[in-house]
Amino acid sequence: MEMQEQAGDRHLAKLLGISYDDLMELEWQISTDESNEGLVYCYIVEFSDDSPSKIVSKIDRLEDGNKVFLAPWEMDAEYDYINDQFDAITESRNTYKTFLSEIDQLLKLSQLQNEGDELKKILNRQIFIGLIGCMETFLSDVFLKLVFDNKMYFRSFVKNHPEFKIRKFELREIFDQQEQLELNVKKVILDTIFHNLPSVRSMYRATFDIDFPNIGIMQKHVLKRHDLVHRNGKTKDGCELIIEDSNLTKLIEDLKIFIKPIAKELEIEV
């Protein structure tokens, strides 16, 4: 409980734009502005007159001399986590070049062990899994960046994604919902499993209005990856999957054939 409280305080300090140590020097209380039904409109952080003025003056978004108003979702530590993930992904711009570089590095890794070595079997399994991960990373990073770089794509994603079709709210909540929309979009995209190719195909088609490549061949590779990860390298029938160098070469060829048209359709440098 003490660790959770400290994590909450550190999160609050970040929202206020001050250090954790500075926050610990202050005296404050948190109240809510909410409806009769218990719907929280905002949190109000109020600092006492006994708080050191030199620290209070550092606080971002200070109103009425001693108050800060925070949206409900900001008080959730997940808000920070989602934005940190988003920032980390959007820092890199050469997604296709990064994809090719990562594949090349995994191919070099596969050459560290000789055929027949027991470790070779384990290494090739992990490389196969890693190659599918390269595909997932490309598909997720490109999707996230384009949706937030282009208002038309952002609108199209919200309009077409099933998650936003089932959400309902009262008209009086429209401004709160609008403020929270970007965070919700980030969360939905970051929570998407990007090796679920039928779902990803639907998202790409609906959001970007492009011809998405046939997923048949890559779907077979994904199912093999599923056996490697979730069945410890065995099929449903209990047969062991042996990943040869030739399997890795074939996967790399299929990955390039699959990803390059997507990059071209979206006018990503190839």
C-alpha positions as CSV (number, residue, x, y, z in Angstrom):
1,M,0.0,0.0,0.0
2,E,2.9,2.4,0.8
3,M,4.5,1.7,-2.6
4,Q,1.2,2.3,-4.4
5,E,0.7,5.6,-2.5
6,Q,4.3,6.7,-3.4
7,A,3.7,5.8,-7.1
8,G,0.5,7.9,-7.0
9,D,2.4,10.8,-5.5
10,R,5.1,10.6,-8.1
11,H,2.4,10.5,-10.8
12,L,0.8,13.6,-9.3
13,A,4.2,15.4,-9.1
14,K,4.7,14.8,-12.8
15,L,1.2,16.2,-13.6
16,L,2.0,19.3,-11.6
17,G,5.4,19.8,-13.3
18,I,7.4,19.6,-10.0
19,S,9.7,17.0,-8.5
20,Y,8.5,14.3,-6.1
21,D,10.7,15.9,-3.3
22,D,9.0,19.3,-3.9
23,L,5.6,17.7,-3.7
24,M,6.6,16.1,-0.3
25,E,7.2,19.7,1.0
26,L,3.7,20.7,0.2
27,E,0.4,20.2,2.1
28,W,-2.5,19.5,-0.2
29,Q,-5.9,17.8,-0.4
30,I,-7.8,16.3,-3.4
31,S,-11.5,16.7,-3.8
32,T,-13.8,16.0,-6.8
33,D,-16.4,18.0,-8.8
34,E,-19.0,15.4,-9.6
35,S,-22.7,14.9,-10.6
36,N,-25.5,13.7,-8.3
37,E,-25.0,10.3,-10.0
38,G,-21.4,10.2,-9.0
39,L,-19.9,11.0,-12.4
40,V,-16.6,12.7,-11.7
41,Y,-16.1,15.8,-13.9
42,C,-12.6,16.7,-12.5
43,Y,-10.3,16.4,-9.6
44,I,-9.3,19.5,-7.6
45,V,-5.9,19.6,-6.0
46,E,-5.8,22.4,-3.4
47,F,-2.7,23.5,-1.6
48,S,-2.8,24.9,1.9
49,D,-1.5,28.4,2.8
50,D,1.2,26.7,4.8
51,S,2.8,25.3,1.7
52,P,6.1,27.0,0.7
53,S,5.3,29.6,-1.9
54,K,8.5,29.1,-3.8
55,I,7.4,25.5,-4.6
56,V,3.8,26.4,-5.2
57,S,4.9,29.0,-7.8
58,K,6.6,26.2,-9.8
59,I,3.3,24.3,-10.3
60,D,1.9,24.1,-13.8
61,R,-1.8,24.9,-14.5
62,L,-2.2,26.7,-11.1
63,E,-5.5,28.5,-10.8
64,D,-6.9,30.8,-8.1
65,G,-3.5,30.9,-6.5
66,N,-3.6,27.4,-4.9
67,K,-5.7,25.0,-7.1
68,V,-5.1,22.7,-10.0
69,F,-7.9,21.1,-11.9
70,L,-7.2,17.6,-13.4
71,A,-9.3,15.6,-15.7
72,P,-10.4,12.2,-14.3
73,W,-8.2,10.1,-16.7
74,E,-5.1,12.1,-15.8
75,M,-5.2,10.8,-12.2
76,D,-5.0,7.3,-13.6
77,A,-1.3,6.2,-13.7
78,E,-2.2,4.4,-16.9
79,Y,-2.5,7.8,-18.5
80,D,1.3,8.3,-18.0
81,Y,2.1,4.7,-19.2
82,I,0.1,5.1,-22.4
83,N,1.7,8.4,-23.3
84,D,5.2,7.1,-22.5
85,Q,4.5,4.2,-24.9
86,F,3.2,6.5,-27.6
87,D,6.2,8.8,-27.3
88,A,8.7,5.9,-27.5
89,I,7.1,4.6,-30.7
90,T,6.6,7.9,-32.5
91,E,10.3,9.0,-31.9
92,S,11.4,6.8,-34.8
93,R,10.4,7.8,-38.3
94,N,12.1,5.3,-40.7
95,T,9.8,2.4,-39.9
96,Y,10.4,0.4,-43.1
97,K,14.2,0.9,-42.9
98,T,14.0,-0.1,-39.2
99,F,12.0,-3.2,-40.2
100,L,14.6,-4.3,-42.8
101,S,17.5,-3.6,-40.4
102,E,16.0,-5.7,-37.6
103,I,15.4,-8.6,-40.0
104,D,19.0,-8.4,-41.1
105,Q,20.3,-8.4,-37.5
106,L,18.2,-11.5,-36.8
107,L,19.5,-13.2,-39.9
108,K,23.1,-12.6,-38.7
109,L,22.2,-13.9,-35.3
110,S,21.1,-17.2,-36.9
111,Q,24.6,-17.7,-38.2
112,L,26.2,-17.8,-34.8
113,Q,25.6,-21.5,-34.3
114,N,26.4,-24.4,-36.7
115,E,23.9,-26.9,-37.9
116,G,23.6,-29.9,-35.6
117,D,24.4,-27.9,-32.5
118,E,21.7,-28.3,-29.9
119,L,21.6,-24.6,-29.3
120,K,21.0,-24.0,-33.0
121,K,17.5,-25.5,-32.6
122,I,16.7,-23.2,-29.7
123,L,18.2,-20.2,-31.4
124,N,16.3,-20.7,-34.6
125,R,13.0,-20.9,-32.7
126,Q,13.7,-17.6,-31.0
127,I,14.7,-16.0,-34.2
128,F,11.5,-17.2,-35.9
129,I,9.5,-15.6,-33.1
130,G,11.5,-12.4,-33.4
131,L,10.9,-12.1,-37.1
132,I,7.1,-12.2,-36.5
133,G,7.7,-9.6,-33.9
134,C,9.4,-7.4,-36.6
135,M,6.2,-7.6,-38.6
136,E,4.0,-6.7,-35.6
137,T,6.2,-3.7,-34.7
138,F,6.1,-2.4,-38.2
139,L,2.3,-2.7,-38.5
140,S,1.7,-1.2,-35.1
141,D,4.2,1.7,-35.3
142,V,3.0,2.7,-38.8
143,F,-0.6,2.6,-37.8
144,L,-0.1,4.6,-34.6
145,K,2.0,7.3,-36.3
146,L,-0.2,7.8,-39.3
147,V,-3.4,8.0,-37.3
148,F,-1.9,10.8,-35.1
149,D,-0.1,12.5,-38.0
150,N,-3.2,12.8,-40.2
151,K,-6.6,14.2,-38.9
152,M,-8.5,12.4,-41.7
153,Y,-7.0,9.0,-40.6
154,F,-7.7,9.8,-37.0
155,R,-11.4,10.6,-37.7
156,S,-11.7,7.5,-40.0
157,F,-10.3,5.2,-37.2
158,V,-12.7,6.5,-34.6
159,K,-15.6,6.3,-37.0
160,N,-14.9,2.7,-38.0
161,H,-13.3,0.9,-35.1
162,P,-15.8,-1.3,-33.2
163,E,-14.6,-0.1,-29.8
164,F,-16.0,3.4,-30.5
165,K,-19.2,2.2,-32.0
166,I,-20.4,0.7,-28.6
167,R,-19.4,3.7,-26.4
168,K,-22.3,6.0,-25.3
169,F,-22.3,9.2,-23.2
170,E,-24.7,12.0,-22.4
171,L,-24.4,15.2,-24.4
172,R,-23.3,17.2,-21.4
173,E,-20.2,15.0,-21.2
174,I,-19.2,15.8,-24.8
175,F,-16.3,18.1,-23.9
176,D,-14.8,15.7,-21.4
177,Q,-15.1,12.9,-23.9
178,Q,-13.5,15.0,-26.6
179,E,-10.5,15.8,-24.3
180,Q,-10.1,12.1,-23.5
181,L,-10.5,10.9,-27.1
182,E,-6.8,11.0,-28.1
183,L,-5.9,9.0,-25.0
184,N,-8.6,6.4,-25.7
185,V,-7.4,6.1,-29.4
186,K,-3.8,5.6,-28.2
187,K,-5.0,2.9,-25.7
188,V,-7.1,1.0,-28.3
189,I,-4.2,1.0,-30.8
190,L,-1.6,0.0,-28.2
191,D,-3.8,-2.8,-26.9
192,T,-4.3,-4.2,-30.4
193,I,-2.6,-7.6,-31.1
194,F,-0.9,-6.8,-34.4
195,H,-0.2,-10.5,-35.3
196,N,-4.0,-10.9,-35.4
197,L,-3.9,-10.3,-39.1
198,P,-7.6,-10.5,-39.9
199,S,-8.3,-7.8,-37.4
200,V,-5.3,-5.7,-38.5
201,R,-6.3,-6.0,-42.2
202,S,-9.8,-4.7,-41.3
203,M,-8.2,-1.8,-39.3
204,Y,-5.9,-0.8,-42.2
205,R,-8.6,-1.0,-44.8
206,A,-11.1,1.0,-42.8
207,T,-8.7,3.6,-41.6
208,F,-6.4,4.2,-44.6
209,D,-8.6,2.9,-47.4
210,I,-5.9,0.8,-49.0
211,D,-5.5,-2.6,-50.6
212,F,-4.1,-4.8,-47.9
213,P,-2.0,-7.8,-49.1
214,N,-3.3,-11.3,-48.9
215,I,-2.7,-12.6,-45.4
216,G,-2.9,-16.4,-46.2
217,I,0.9,-17.2,-46.2
218,M,1.7,-14.9,-43.3
219,Q,-1.2,-16.3,-41.3
220,K,0.5,-19.8,-41.5
221,H,3.7,-18.3,-40.2
222,V,1.8,-16.6,-37.3
223,L,0.2,-19.9,-36.4
224,K,3.6,-21.6,-36.3
225,R,4.8,-18.7,-34.0
226,H,1.8,-19.4,-31.8
227,D,3.0,-23.1,-31.4
228,L,6.5,-22.0,-30.6
229,V,5.4,-19.5,-28.0
230,H,2.4,-21.1,-26.4
231,R,3.0,-24.8,-26.9
232,N,6.7,-24.8,-26.2
233,G,7.5,-25.6,-29.9
234,K,4.9,-28.3,-30.4
235,T,1.8,-28.6,-32.6
236,K,-1.7,-29.4,-31.3
237,D,-0.9,-33.0,-32.1
238,G,2.2,-32.9,-29.9
239,C,4.7,-33.0,-32.8
240,E,7.9,-31.0,-32.3
241,L,8.5,-28.1,-34.6
242,I,12.0,-27.9,-35.9
243,I,12.9,-24.5,-37.4
244,E,15.6,-25.0,-40.0
245,D,17.7,-22.2,-41.6
246,S,15.6,-22.7,-44.7
247,N,12.4,-21.9,-42.7
248,L,13.9,-18.6,-41.6
249,T,14.9,-17.7,-45.1
250,K,11.4,-18.5,-46.4
251,L,9.9,-16.4,-43.6
252,I,12.1,-13.4,-44.3
253,E,11.2,-13.6,-48.0
254,D,7.5,-13.7,-47.2
255,L,7.8,-10.9,-44.7
256,K,9.4,-8.6,-47.3
257,I,6.8,-9.5,-49.9
258,F,4.0,-8.9,-47.4
259,I,5.3,-5.6,-45.9
260,K,6.7,-3.7,-48.9
261,P,3.3,-3.2,-50.7
262,I,1.9,-1.8,-47.4
263,A,4.7,0.7,-47.2
264,K,4.3,1.7,-50.8
265,E,0.5,2.1,-50.5
266,L,1.0,4.4,-47.5
267,E,3.9,6.3,-49.2
268,I,6.4,5.2,-46.7
269,E,10.0,5.4,-47.9
270,V,11.2,2.0,-49.1
